Amino acid sequence: MTAGPDAARTRPGAEGAAIRTHALTKRFGAHTAVDALALEVPRGTVFGFLGPNGSGKTTTIRMLLGLVAPSSGRAEVLGEPMPRGAREVLPRVGALVEGPAFYPFLTGAANLARFDAADPLTARATCRARVGAALERVGLTHAAGKKVHAYSLGMKQRLGLAAALLAPRDLLVLDEPTNGLDPQGTREVRGLIRSLAEDGTTVFVSSHLLAEVEQICTHAAVLRAGRLVAQGTLDALRAGARPRIEVRTPDAAAAAGVLRGLGLHVEPAGPGTVVAVVGGTADDGGDPPAADGPPGAPPAEDVVAALVAAGVRVRGFSAEAMTLEERFVELTGEGFDVAG
C-alpha cells in the first residue's frame, strides 16, 4: 500500500473475476439457503444479483464478505479466498448489507467519522475531508449535522452508501441499494453506481427489482430458491428468452398438433387460442433453458403456411420474443417487482 492518507487502494491492472464461487452452499438445519452456487463476476462490471425475496441473495453476500461461514464449497473475492483472506480483501471492499446501522443520537457526519476511524489504512488528519466528500457524493451535505434518528429511511440508506464510499474501493457490494428512496433518490443512486463503474470499481448489486438491473447493470445472475439458474451479460440473458407464437383459431387441437410437429412446445391458453414456445416447458416437464438458450423458432411465414396447409383456420397470428421480465419469471417460477 502506498503511504498518504488518500492514496488509492485499487488495483486497476488486476485481471480475472472480482467474485468467484465454487459449489458454495449454506444450510441452516434442514433448509438449504444457497445450493452449490457457481458464480463469476467479471471485474469492472455492474453485476446484478437478481432473484425473488428469500431466494438466497443476502445469505450469499454474507458468505462473500466473511460474515457467515459456508457449509461447503468456497468463495474468492478479489482473488483471495474468503473468509481466510478477509484481512487483505475487506479494506478494498465497500458494502451495504441488510440496511445500514448507525448511532441514532449522533449526527450523520459523526457516524461516518466513527466508520472512518475503524479503518486502519486511513490517516486521521484527513478524516473530515473524506467524510465531507462521501456525504457530498450521496447528496447528504445538507444533513451532515442532523442526528440520524431524525433521518428518513431513504436518508439512512444514502448514509450507508456514504459509509461504503469513505475510501477508494475495488469492489462495492450493495444489497437492495435503493430501498426506501424516493424516485429522485433512486435516480441519483443509479447515477452514482454508473459513475463508480466508470472509475473502474466493480459493483455487485443484489436486487429483486427488475428495473434496477435493466437500467444500471451490464451483467446479471438469476437465483431461484438458492440455486443459480442463469448468468451472463444482459444481452445473453435476453437472447435466451424463447420466441413465443400465438395462434387464434377455432381449430385449436389441430393447430397444436401442427405446432408440435414444427418442434414447438404448446402451453395452456384460453379458448380459441394456442400458444407455443421454443424449448422445454411444462408440456414436457423440462427445466427452463440456460441463458444461451435453444435455437430460434421457425420463421413466422413458415408456421402460418404449415397451419394453412393442414386446414387450420387462422383468425389471428403473432410471433414475438419474450420480454426480459417474462424471461426472469420463466427462470424463477415467480414474479418480480418491476418498479424502480
GROMACS .gro file of C-alpha atoms in nm:
model
  340
    1MET     CA    1   0.000   0.000   0.000
    2THR     CA    2   0.124   0.347  -0.075
    3ALA     CA    3   0.160   0.590   0.207
    4GLY     CA    4  -0.052   0.901   0.229
    5PRO     CA    5  -0.400   0.944   0.369
    6ASP     CA    6  -0.596   0.934   0.045
    7ALA     CA    7  -0.383   0.702  -0.163
    8ALA     CA    8  -0.592   0.484  -0.390
    9ARG     CA    9  -0.606   0.124  -0.282
   10THR     CA   10  -0.742  -0.011  -0.607
   11ARG     CA   11  -0.555  -0.235  -0.846
   12PRO     CA   12  -0.673  -0.128  -1.191
   13GLY     CA   13  -0.444  -0.370  -1.368
   14ALA     CA   14  -0.581  -0.675  -1.188
   15GLU     CA   15  -0.738  -0.934  -1.411
   16GLY     CA   16  -0.987  -1.214  -1.366
   17ALA     CA   17  -1.306  -1.227  -1.165
   18ALA     CA   18  -1.387  -0.989  -0.882
   19ILE     CA   19  -1.603  -1.263  -0.729
   20ARG     CA   20  -1.588  -1.636  -0.798
   21THR     CA   21  -1.762  -1.916  -0.610
   22HIS     CA   22  -1.727  -2.292  -0.640
   23ALA     CA   23  -2.016  -2.511  -0.523
   24LEU     CA   24  -2.085  -2.256  -0.248
   25THR     CA   25  -2.351  -2.394  -0.015
   26LYS     CA   26  -2.514  -2.275   0.306
   27ARG     CA   27  -2.751  -2.484   0.514
   28PHE     CA   28  -2.949  -2.381   0.817
   29GLY     CA   29  -3.053  -2.711   0.970
   30ALA     CA   30  -3.257  -2.897   0.709
   31HIS     CA   31  -3.301  -2.584   0.497
   32THR     CA   32  -3.056  -2.518   0.215
   33ALA     CA   33  -3.047  -2.142   0.165
   34VAL     CA   34  -2.773  -2.145  -0.103
   35ASP     CA   35  -2.717  -2.457  -0.308
   36ALA     CA   36  -2.389  -2.529  -0.494
   37LEU     CA   37  -2.354  -2.175  -0.627
   38ALA     CA   38  -2.106  -2.129  -0.914
   39LEU     CA   39  -2.093  -1.753  -0.963
   40GLU     CA   40  -1.842  -1.548  -1.163
   41VAL     CA   41  -1.842  -1.167  -1.157
   42PRO     CA   42  -1.603  -1.007  -1.411
   43ARG     CA   43  -1.400  -0.712  -1.287
   44GLY     CA   44  -1.515  -0.369  -1.392
   45THR     CA   45  -1.879  -0.468  -1.441
   46VAL     CA   46  -2.201  -0.362  -1.276
   47PHE     CA   47  -2.333  -0.706  -1.188
   48GLY     CA   48  -2.696  -0.760  -1.092
   49PHE     CA   49  -2.768  -1.042  -0.849
   50LEU     CA   50  -3.136  -1.096  -0.915
   51GLY     CA   51  -3.398  -1.313  -0.755
   52PRO     CA   52  -3.725  -1.301  -0.563
   53ASN     CA   53  -3.715  -1.218  -0.194
   54GLY     CA   54  -3.598  -1.523   0.001
   55SER     CA   55  -3.402  -1.673  -0.288
   56GLY     CA   56  -3.068  -1.666  -0.100
   57LYS     CA   57  -2.917  -1.339  -0.222
   58THR     CA   58  -2.835  -1.187   0.118
   59THR     CA   59  -2.702  -1.516   0.255
   60THR     CA   60  -2.468  -1.535  -0.044
   61ILE     CA   61  -2.344  -1.182   0.017
   62ARG     CA   62  -2.282  -1.257   0.385
   63MET     CA   63  -2.068  -1.555   0.286
   64LEU     CA   64  -1.877  -1.346   0.031
   65LEU     CA   65  -1.795  -1.089   0.299
   66GLY     CA   66  -1.693  -1.349   0.557
   67LEU     CA   67  -1.988  -1.272   0.785
   68VAL     CA   68  -2.122  -1.628   0.760
   69ALA     CA   69  -1.920  -1.944   0.707
   70PRO     CA   70  -2.033  -2.167   0.419
   71SER     CA   71  -2.145  -2.521   0.491
   72SER     CA   72  -1.939  -2.637   0.194
   73GLY     CA   73  -1.776  -2.503  -0.120
   74ARG     CA   74  -1.559  -2.194  -0.141
   75ALA     CA   75  -1.563  -1.830  -0.241
   76GLU     CA   76  -1.295  -1.597  -0.377
   77VAL     CA   77  -1.322  -1.219  -0.359
   78LEU     CA   78  -1.066  -1.007  -0.546
   79GLY     CA   79  -0.860  -1.320  -0.596
   80GLU     CA   80  -0.842  -1.412  -0.226
   81PRO     CA   81  -1.023  -1.699  -0.052
   82MET     CA   82  -1.289  -1.595   0.196
   83PRO     CA   83  -1.309  -1.581   0.490
   84ARG     CA   84  -0.937  -1.664   0.519
   85GLY     CA   85  -0.835  -1.363   0.314
   86ALA     CA   86  -1.066  -1.116   0.487
   87ARG     CA   87  -0.782  -0.908   0.633
   88GLU     CA   88  -0.640  -0.848   0.286
   89VAL     CA   89  -0.971  -0.818   0.099
   90LEU     CA   90  -1.213  -0.624   0.316
   91PRO     CA   91  -1.023  -0.290   0.313
   92ARG     CA   92  -1.072  -0.296  -0.065
   93VAL     CA   93  -1.446  -0.368  -0.043
   94GLY     CA   94  -1.730  -0.133   0.038
   95ALA     CA   95  -2.058  -0.292   0.142
   96LEU     CA   96  -2.415  -0.204   0.228
   97VAL     CA   97  -2.594  -0.516   0.352
   98GLU     CA   98  -2.939  -0.554   0.509
   99GLY     CA   99  -2.976  -0.181   0.567
  100PRO     CA  100  -2.733   0.049   0.745
  101ALA     CA  101  -2.696   0.059   1.125
  102PHE     CA  102  -2.596   0.385   1.293
  103TYR     CA  103  -2.584   0.552   1.632
  104PRO     CA  104  -2.921   0.731   1.631
  105PHE     CA  105  -2.819   1.021   1.856
  106LEU     CA  106  -2.503   1.107   1.666
  107THR     CA  107  -2.507   1.320   1.353
  108GLY     CA  108  -2.457   1.174   1.008
  109ALA     CA  109  -2.107   1.320   0.990
  110ALA     CA  110  -2.016   1.186   1.337
  111ASN     CA  111  -2.135   0.838   1.240
  112LEU     CA  112  -1.920   0.843   0.929
  113ALA     CA  113  -1.622   0.963   1.131
  114ARG     CA  114  -1.659   0.656   1.353
  115PHE     CA  115  -1.668   0.429   1.048
  116ASP     CA  116  -1.360   0.602   0.913
  117ALA     CA  117  -1.175   0.565   1.242
  118ALA     CA  118  -1.224   0.188   1.224
  119ASP     CA  119  -1.022   0.171   0.900
  120PRO     CA  120  -0.655   0.117   0.992
  121LEU     CA  121  -0.539   0.226   0.646
  122THR     CA  122  -0.662   0.585   0.656
  123ALA     CA  123  -0.497   0.887   0.815
  124ARG     CA  124  -0.688   1.059   1.095
  125ALA     CA  125  -0.574   1.402   0.975
  126THR     CA  126  -0.785   1.377   0.659
  127CYS     CA  127  -1.094   1.215   0.813
  128ARG     CA  128  -1.305   1.529   0.785
  129ALA     CA  129  -1.225   1.565   0.415
  130ARG     CA  130  -1.322   1.204   0.345
  131VAL     CA  131  -1.646   1.233   0.539
  132GLY     CA  132  -1.737   1.556   0.361
  133ALA     CA  133  -1.662   1.407   0.019
  134ALA     CA  134  -1.869   1.095   0.092
  135LEU     CA  135  -2.166   1.300   0.214
  136GLU     CA  136  -2.149   1.521  -0.092
  137ARG     CA  137  -2.137   1.225  -0.326
  138VAL     CA  138  -2.465   1.083  -0.189
  139GLY     CA  139  -2.638   1.420  -0.158
  140LEU     CA  140  -2.640   1.449   0.222
  141THR     CA  141  -2.420   1.753   0.280
  142HIS     CA  142  -2.722   1.949   0.398
  143ALA     CA  143  -2.796   1.684   0.665
  144ALA     CA  144  -2.440   1.631   0.789
  145GLY     CA  145  -2.515   1.797   1.123
  146LYS     CA  146  -2.856   1.636   1.177
  147LYS     CA  147  -2.887   1.344   1.420
  148VAL     CA  148  -2.955   1.016   1.248
  149HIS     CA  149  -3.272   0.940   1.444
  150ALA     CA  150  -3.429   1.227   1.251
  151TYR     CA  151  -3.325   1.084   0.913
  152SER     CA  152  -3.584   0.928   0.685
  153LEU     CA  153  -3.533   0.568   0.568
  154GLY     CA  154  -3.404   0.696   0.236
  155MET     CA  155  -3.155   0.929   0.408
  156LYS     CA  156  -3.027   0.642   0.620
  157GLN     CA  157  -2.981   0.438   0.302
  158ARG     CA  158  -2.779   0.722   0.149
  159LEU     CA  159  -2.570   0.745   0.466
  160GLY     CA  160  -2.498   0.374   0.438
  161LEU     CA  161  -2.376   0.429   0.084
  162ALA     CA  162  -2.158   0.714   0.206
  163ALA     CA  163  -2.002   0.481   0.465
  164ALA     CA  164  -1.919   0.233   0.188
  165LEU     CA  165  -1.753   0.512  -0.013
  166LEU     CA  166  -1.527   0.662   0.254
  167ALA     CA  167  -1.221   0.516   0.081
  168PRO     CA  168  -1.144   0.406  -0.277
  169ARG     CA  169  -1.277   0.055  -0.340
  170ASP     CA  170  -1.205  -0.221  -0.587
  171LEU     CA  171  -1.544  -0.377  -0.519
  172LEU     CA  172  -1.872  -0.234  -0.394
  173VAL     CA  173  -2.136  -0.480  -0.269
  174LEU     CA  174  -2.485  -0.332  -0.241
  175ASP     CA  175  -2.784  -0.523  -0.107
  176GLU     CA  176  -3.107  -0.353  -0.228
  177PRO     CA  177  -2.933  -0.012  -0.254
  178THR     CA  178  -3.246   0.189  -0.345
  179ASN     CA  179  -3.462   0.054  -0.063
  180GLY     CA  180  -3.661   0.340   0.089
  181LEU     CA  181  -3.552   0.600  -0.165
  182ASP     CA  182  -3.795   0.828  -0.345
  183PRO     CA  183  -3.783   0.837  -0.728
  184GLN     CA  184  -3.532   1.122  -0.736
  185GLY     CA  185  -3.307   0.948  -0.481
  186THR     CA  186  -3.330   0.627  -0.680
  187ARG     CA  187  -3.216   0.805  -0.996
  188GLU     CA  188  -2.927   0.964  -0.808
  189VAL     CA  189  -2.810   0.630  -0.669
  190ARG     CA  190  -2.825   0.476  -1.016
  191GLY     CA  191  -2.614   0.761  -1.148
  192LEU     CA  192  -2.369   0.713  -0.862
  193ILE     CA  193  -2.334   0.342  -0.939
  194ARG     CA  194  -2.268   0.417  -1.305
  195SER     CA  195  -2.002   0.674  -1.216
  196LEU     CA  196  -1.830   0.428  -0.982
  197ALA     CA  197  -1.819   0.168  -1.259
  198GLU     CA  198  -1.673   0.426  -1.499
  199ASP     CA  199  -1.396   0.484  -1.243
  200GLY     CA  200  -1.312   0.111  -1.254
  201THR     CA  201  -1.494  -0.014  -0.945
  202THR     CA  202  -1.675  -0.346  -0.977
  203VAL     CA  203  -2.028  -0.302  -0.841
  204PHE     CA  204  -2.225  -0.606  -0.724
  205VAL     CA  205  -2.593  -0.513  -0.682
  206SER     CA  206  -2.839  -0.752  -0.520
  207SER     CA  207  -3.198  -0.669  -0.604
  208HIS     CA  208  -3.546  -0.807  -0.654
  209LEU     CA  209  -3.631  -0.507  -0.876
  210LEU     CA  210  -3.605  -0.588  -1.244
  211ALA     CA  211  -3.587  -0.220  -1.343
  212GLU     CA  212  -3.284  -0.181  -1.114
  213VAL     CA  213  -3.091  -0.444  -1.304
  214GLU     CA  214  -3.204  -0.338  -1.650
  215GLN     CA  215  -3.110   0.027  -1.602
  216ILE     CA  216  -2.769   0.000  -1.437
  217CYS     CA  217  -2.622  -0.346  -1.490
  218THR     CA  218  -2.405  -0.489  -1.765
  219HIS     CA  219  -2.420  -0.847  -1.635
  220ALA     CA  220  -2.660  -1.042  -1.415
  221ALA     CA  221  -2.719  -1.371  -1.241
  222VAL     CA  222  -3.059  -1.511  -1.154
  223LEU     CA  223  -3.114  -1.705  -0.833
  224ARG     CA  224  -3.412  -1.931  -0.764
  225ALA     CA  225  -3.459  -2.099  -0.425
  226GLY     CA  226  -3.085  -2.081  -0.358
  227ARG     CA  227  -2.979  -2.218  -0.696
  228LEU     CA  228  -2.824  -2.031  -0.985
  229VAL     CA  229  -3.043  -2.068  -1.295
  230ALA     CA  230  -2.868  -1.826  -1.535
  231GLN     CA  231  -2.584  -1.578  -1.553
  232GLY     CA  232  -2.412  -1.371  -1.818
  233THR     CA  233  -2.443  -1.037  -1.990
  234LEU     CA  234  -2.788  -0.884  -2.009
  235ASP     CA  235  -2.776  -0.933  -2.385
  236ALA     CA  236  -2.708  -1.304  -2.336
  237LEU     CA  237  -2.997  -1.333  -2.093
  238ARG     CA  238  -3.225  -1.159  -2.339
  239ALA     CA  239  -3.104  -1.389  -2.616
  240GLY     CA  240  -3.210  -1.685  -2.403
  241ALA     CA  241  -3.567  -1.559  -2.399
  242ARG     CA  242  -3.766  -1.808  -2.601
  243PRO     CA  243  -3.966  -1.689  -2.901
  244ARG     CA  244  -4.340  -1.728  -2.847
  245ILE     CA  245  -4.609  -1.785  -3.107
  246GLU     CA  246  -4.979  -1.723  -3.051
  247VAL     CA  247  -5.246  -1.853  -3.289
  248ARG     CA  248  -5.614  -1.760  -3.264
  249THR     CA  249  -5.820  -2.028  -3.429
  250PRO     CA  250  -6.141  -2.233  -3.387
  251ASP     CA  251  -5.930  -2.541  -3.467
  252ALA     CA  252  -5.715  -2.530  -3.154
  253ALA     CA  253  -5.642  -2.903  -3.132
  254ALA     CA  254  -5.533  -2.923  -3.495
  255ALA     CA  255  -5.320  -2.609  -3.459
  256ALA     CA  256  -5.149  -2.752  -3.151
  257GLY     CA  257  -5.061  -3.066  -3.347
  258VAL     CA  258  -4.907  -2.863  -3.629
  259LEU     CA  259  -4.700  -2.654  -3.387
  260ARG     CA  260  -4.573  -2.963  -3.209
  261GLY     CA  261  -4.477  -3.105  -3.547
  262LEU     CA  262  -4.263  -2.797  -3.606
  263GLY     CA  263  -4.069  -2.865  -3.286
  264LEU     CA  264  -4.253  -2.615  -3.069
  265HIS     CA  265  -4.396  -2.678  -2.725
  266VAL     CA  266  -4.758  -2.590  -2.667
  267GLU     CA  267  -4.858  -2.413  -2.346
  268PRO     CA  268  -5.204  -2.381  -2.190
  269ALA     CA  269  -5.405  -2.091  -2.329
  270GLY     CA  270  -5.760  -1.964  -2.338
  271PRO     CA  271  -6.038  -2.098  -2.563
  272GLY     CA  272  -5.969  -2.040  -2.931
  273THR     CA  273  -5.602  -1.959  -2.866
  274VAL     CA  274  -5.291  -2.175  -2.895
  275VAL     CA  275  -4.957  -2.056  -2.757
  276ALA     CA  276  -4.628  -2.227  -2.834
  277VAL     CA  277  -4.266  -2.157  -2.744
  278VAL     CA  278  -3.924  -2.293  -2.831
  279GLY     CA  279  -3.762  -2.513  -2.566
  280GLY     CA  280  -3.881  -2.717  -2.269
  281THR     CA  281  -4.190  -2.612  -2.075
  282ALA     CA  282  -4.446  -2.775  -1.854
  283ASP     CA  283  -4.550  -2.957  -2.174
  284ASP     CA  284  -4.250  -3.190  -2.141
  285GLY     CA  285  -4.158  -3.138  -1.776
  286GLY     CA  286  -3.822  -2.988  -1.867
  287ASP     CA  287  -3.644  -2.714  -1.680
  288PRO     CA  288  -3.619  -2.371  -1.842
  289PRO     CA  289  -3.314  -2.338  -2.067
  290ALA     CA  290  -2.998  -2.161  -1.955
  291ALA     CA  291  -2.906  -1.815  -2.078
  292ASP     CA  292  -2.759  -1.938  -2.406
  293GLY     CA  293  -3.097  -2.091  -2.485
  294PRO     CA  294  -3.215  -2.321  -2.768
  295PRO     CA  295  -3.228  -2.227  -3.134
  296GLY     CA  296  -3.500  -1.988  -3.253
  297ALA     CA  297  -3.846  -2.071  -3.375
  298PRO     CA  298  -3.921  -2.136  -3.743
  299PRO     CA  299  -3.988  -1.822  -3.950
  300ALA     CA  300  -4.339  -1.690  -3.889
  301GLU     CA  301  -4.440  -1.729  -4.253
  302ASP     CA  302  -4.342  -2.098  -4.245
  303VAL     CA  303  -4.558  -2.155  -3.938
  304VAL     CA  304  -4.857  -1.986  -4.099
  305ALA     CA  305  -4.806  -2.184  -4.421
  306ALA     CA  306  -4.796  -2.511  -4.226
  307LEU     CA  307  -5.115  -2.422  -4.039
  308VAL     CA  308  -5.299  -2.334  -4.361
  309ALA     CA  309  -5.171  -2.647  -4.539
  310ALA     CA  310  -5.314  -2.855  -4.255
  311GLY     CA  311  -5.653  -2.691  -4.297
  312VAL     CA  312  -5.633  -2.488  -3.975
  313ARG     CA  313  -5.848  -2.175  -3.990
  314VAL     CA  314  -5.626  -1.890  -3.870
  315ARG     CA  315  -5.809  -1.587  -3.730
  316GLY     CA  316  -5.503  -1.422  -3.582
  317PHE     CA  317  -5.131  -1.486  -3.555
  318SER     CA  318  -4.841  -1.321  -3.367
  319ALA     CA  319  -4.477  -1.411  -3.310
  320GLU     CA  320  -4.258  -1.227  -3.062
  321ALA     CA  321  -3.969  -1.279  -2.823
  322MET     CA  322  -4.029  -1.285  -2.451
  323THR     CA  323  -3.955  -0.965  -2.267
  324LEU     CA  324  -3.671  -0.969  -2.018
  325GLU     CA  325  -3.931  -0.961  -1.741
  326GLU     CA  326  -4.102  -1.270  -1.881
  327ARG     CA  327  -3.764  -1.439  -1.914
  328PHE     CA  328  -3.683  -1.386  -1.548
  329VAL     CA  329  -4.027  -1.505  -1.441
  330GLU     CA  330  -3.971  -1.815  -1.653
  331LEU     CA  331  -3.634  -1.879  -1.489
  332THR     CA  332  -3.750  -1.833  -1.131
  333GLY     CA  333  -4.109  -1.950  -1.148
  334GLU     CA  334  -4.202  -1.635  -0.954
  335GLY     CA  335  -4.287  -1.278  -1.037
  336PHE     CA  336  -4.051  -0.985  -0.995
  337ASP     CA  337  -4.121  -0.638  -0.879
  338VAL     CA  338  -4.060  -0.423  -1.185
  339ALA     CA  339  -4.093  -0.080  -1.029
  340GLY     CA  340  -3.772   0.108  -0.970
   0.00000   0.00000   0.00000
